[in-house]
Amino acid sequence: MNKEFYEIIDSLKAYVDGEKISGEREICFLPRDAKAESSIAHGLAVLKEKVSSCQKCPLAGGRMNVVFGEGNPNAPLMFVGEAPGADEDSQGKPFVGRAGQLLTKIIGSIGLTREDVYIANILKCRPPGNRNPLPGEIAACSPHLVKQIGEIKPRVICALGKFAAQTLLSSEAPISRLRGKFHDYLGVKLMPTYHPAYLLRNSSGKKDVWDDMKAISKELGLTVP
Ligand code: URA
């Protein structure tokens, strides 16, 4: 056996001893960052499995797919929208319709891609005819989102539109008053901004959304392209 082999054994032994001292009962030989990432992904997968059979509100009866959310489990930035529409319901993915294409551009405006961030909604199932979420649906579904945020632990949440902002902040203030500044959501900085579907109808809101994205980018220490 050569010297290098014994050095590897020694450092493995030191690693295992260190894990035992720090109270770890399960020893994992992945690099630390990969280990953290895989346990967040595991936590999200367990939650997704549970949510996929949710029957807590009548929307379960009309869905094609539960739209759990998707993206980087380690994302520093998480977007939260309102509820899936027809495209999202049929594909089981958030923000894949016209509003989603605009959201992809908004994410790109600060030099990120959809794969860098995490995207989810207040409701995981589509309300019929894309009507507004009902208070009972929000009450039934939002615990799923709270757990999802708890797994991802983003540094910043961007709440898209009135329903996301008002639900997460337990506020009834209009989105025009909530947007433009950071709020506290259980210790996470939360920036409300206009929903991309609103921007498709009111392009005058784009300047405000750009200002909100610049504030998020600054908070995350990103360099705006
Ligand atoms: N609007 C939303 O709020 N969420 C989606 O996933 C799609 C459109």
Short mmCIF file of N, CA and C and ligand atoms in Angstrom, two decimals, residues 81-83 88 94-95 121 195, ligand 1:
data_model
loop_
_atom_site.label_atom_id
_atom_site.label_comp_id
_atom_site.label_asym_id
_atom_site.label_seq_id
_atom_site.Cartn_x
_atom_site.Cartn_y
_atom_site.Cartn_z
N GLY A 81 -46.38 32.97 -7.50
CA GLY A 81 -47.50 33.51 -8.25
C GLY A 81 -48.82 33.15 -7.59
N GLU A 82 -49.89 33.24 -8.39
CA GLU A 82 -51.24 33.08 -7.83
C GLU A 82 -51.72 31.62 -7.89
N ALA A 83 -51.92 31.13 -9.09
CA ALA A 83 -52.48 29.78 -9.27
C ALA A 83 -52.22 29.33 -10.69
N GLU A 88 -50.61 25.56 -17.43
CA GLU A 88 -49.88 25.00 -16.28
C GLU A 88 -50.54 23.72 -15.80
N PRO A 94 -45.30 25.37 -13.42
CA PRO A 94 -45.76 26.74 -13.20
C PRO A 94 -45.32 27.70 -14.31
N PHE A 95 -46.13 28.69 -14.58
CA PHE A 95 -45.77 29.79 -15.48
C PHE A 95 -45.19 29.31 -16.82
N ASN A 121 -46.56 28.67 -6.74
CA ASN A 121 -47.80 29.46 -6.65
C ASN A 121 -48.42 29.31 -5.27
N HIS A 195 -48.02 41.26 -11.14
CA HIS A 195 -48.07 39.94 -11.78
C HIS A 195 -47.80 40.12 -13.29
N1 URA B 1 -50.25 32.69 -13.30
C1 URA B 1 -49.84 32.32 -12.07
O1 URA B 1 -50.03 33.04 -11.09
N2 URA B 1 -49.20 31.18 -11.94
C2 URA B 1 -48.94 30.38 -12.97
O2 URA B 1 -48.33 29.33 -12.77
C3 URA B 1 -49.36 30.80 -14.23
C4 URA B 1 -50.02 31.95 -14.38
#
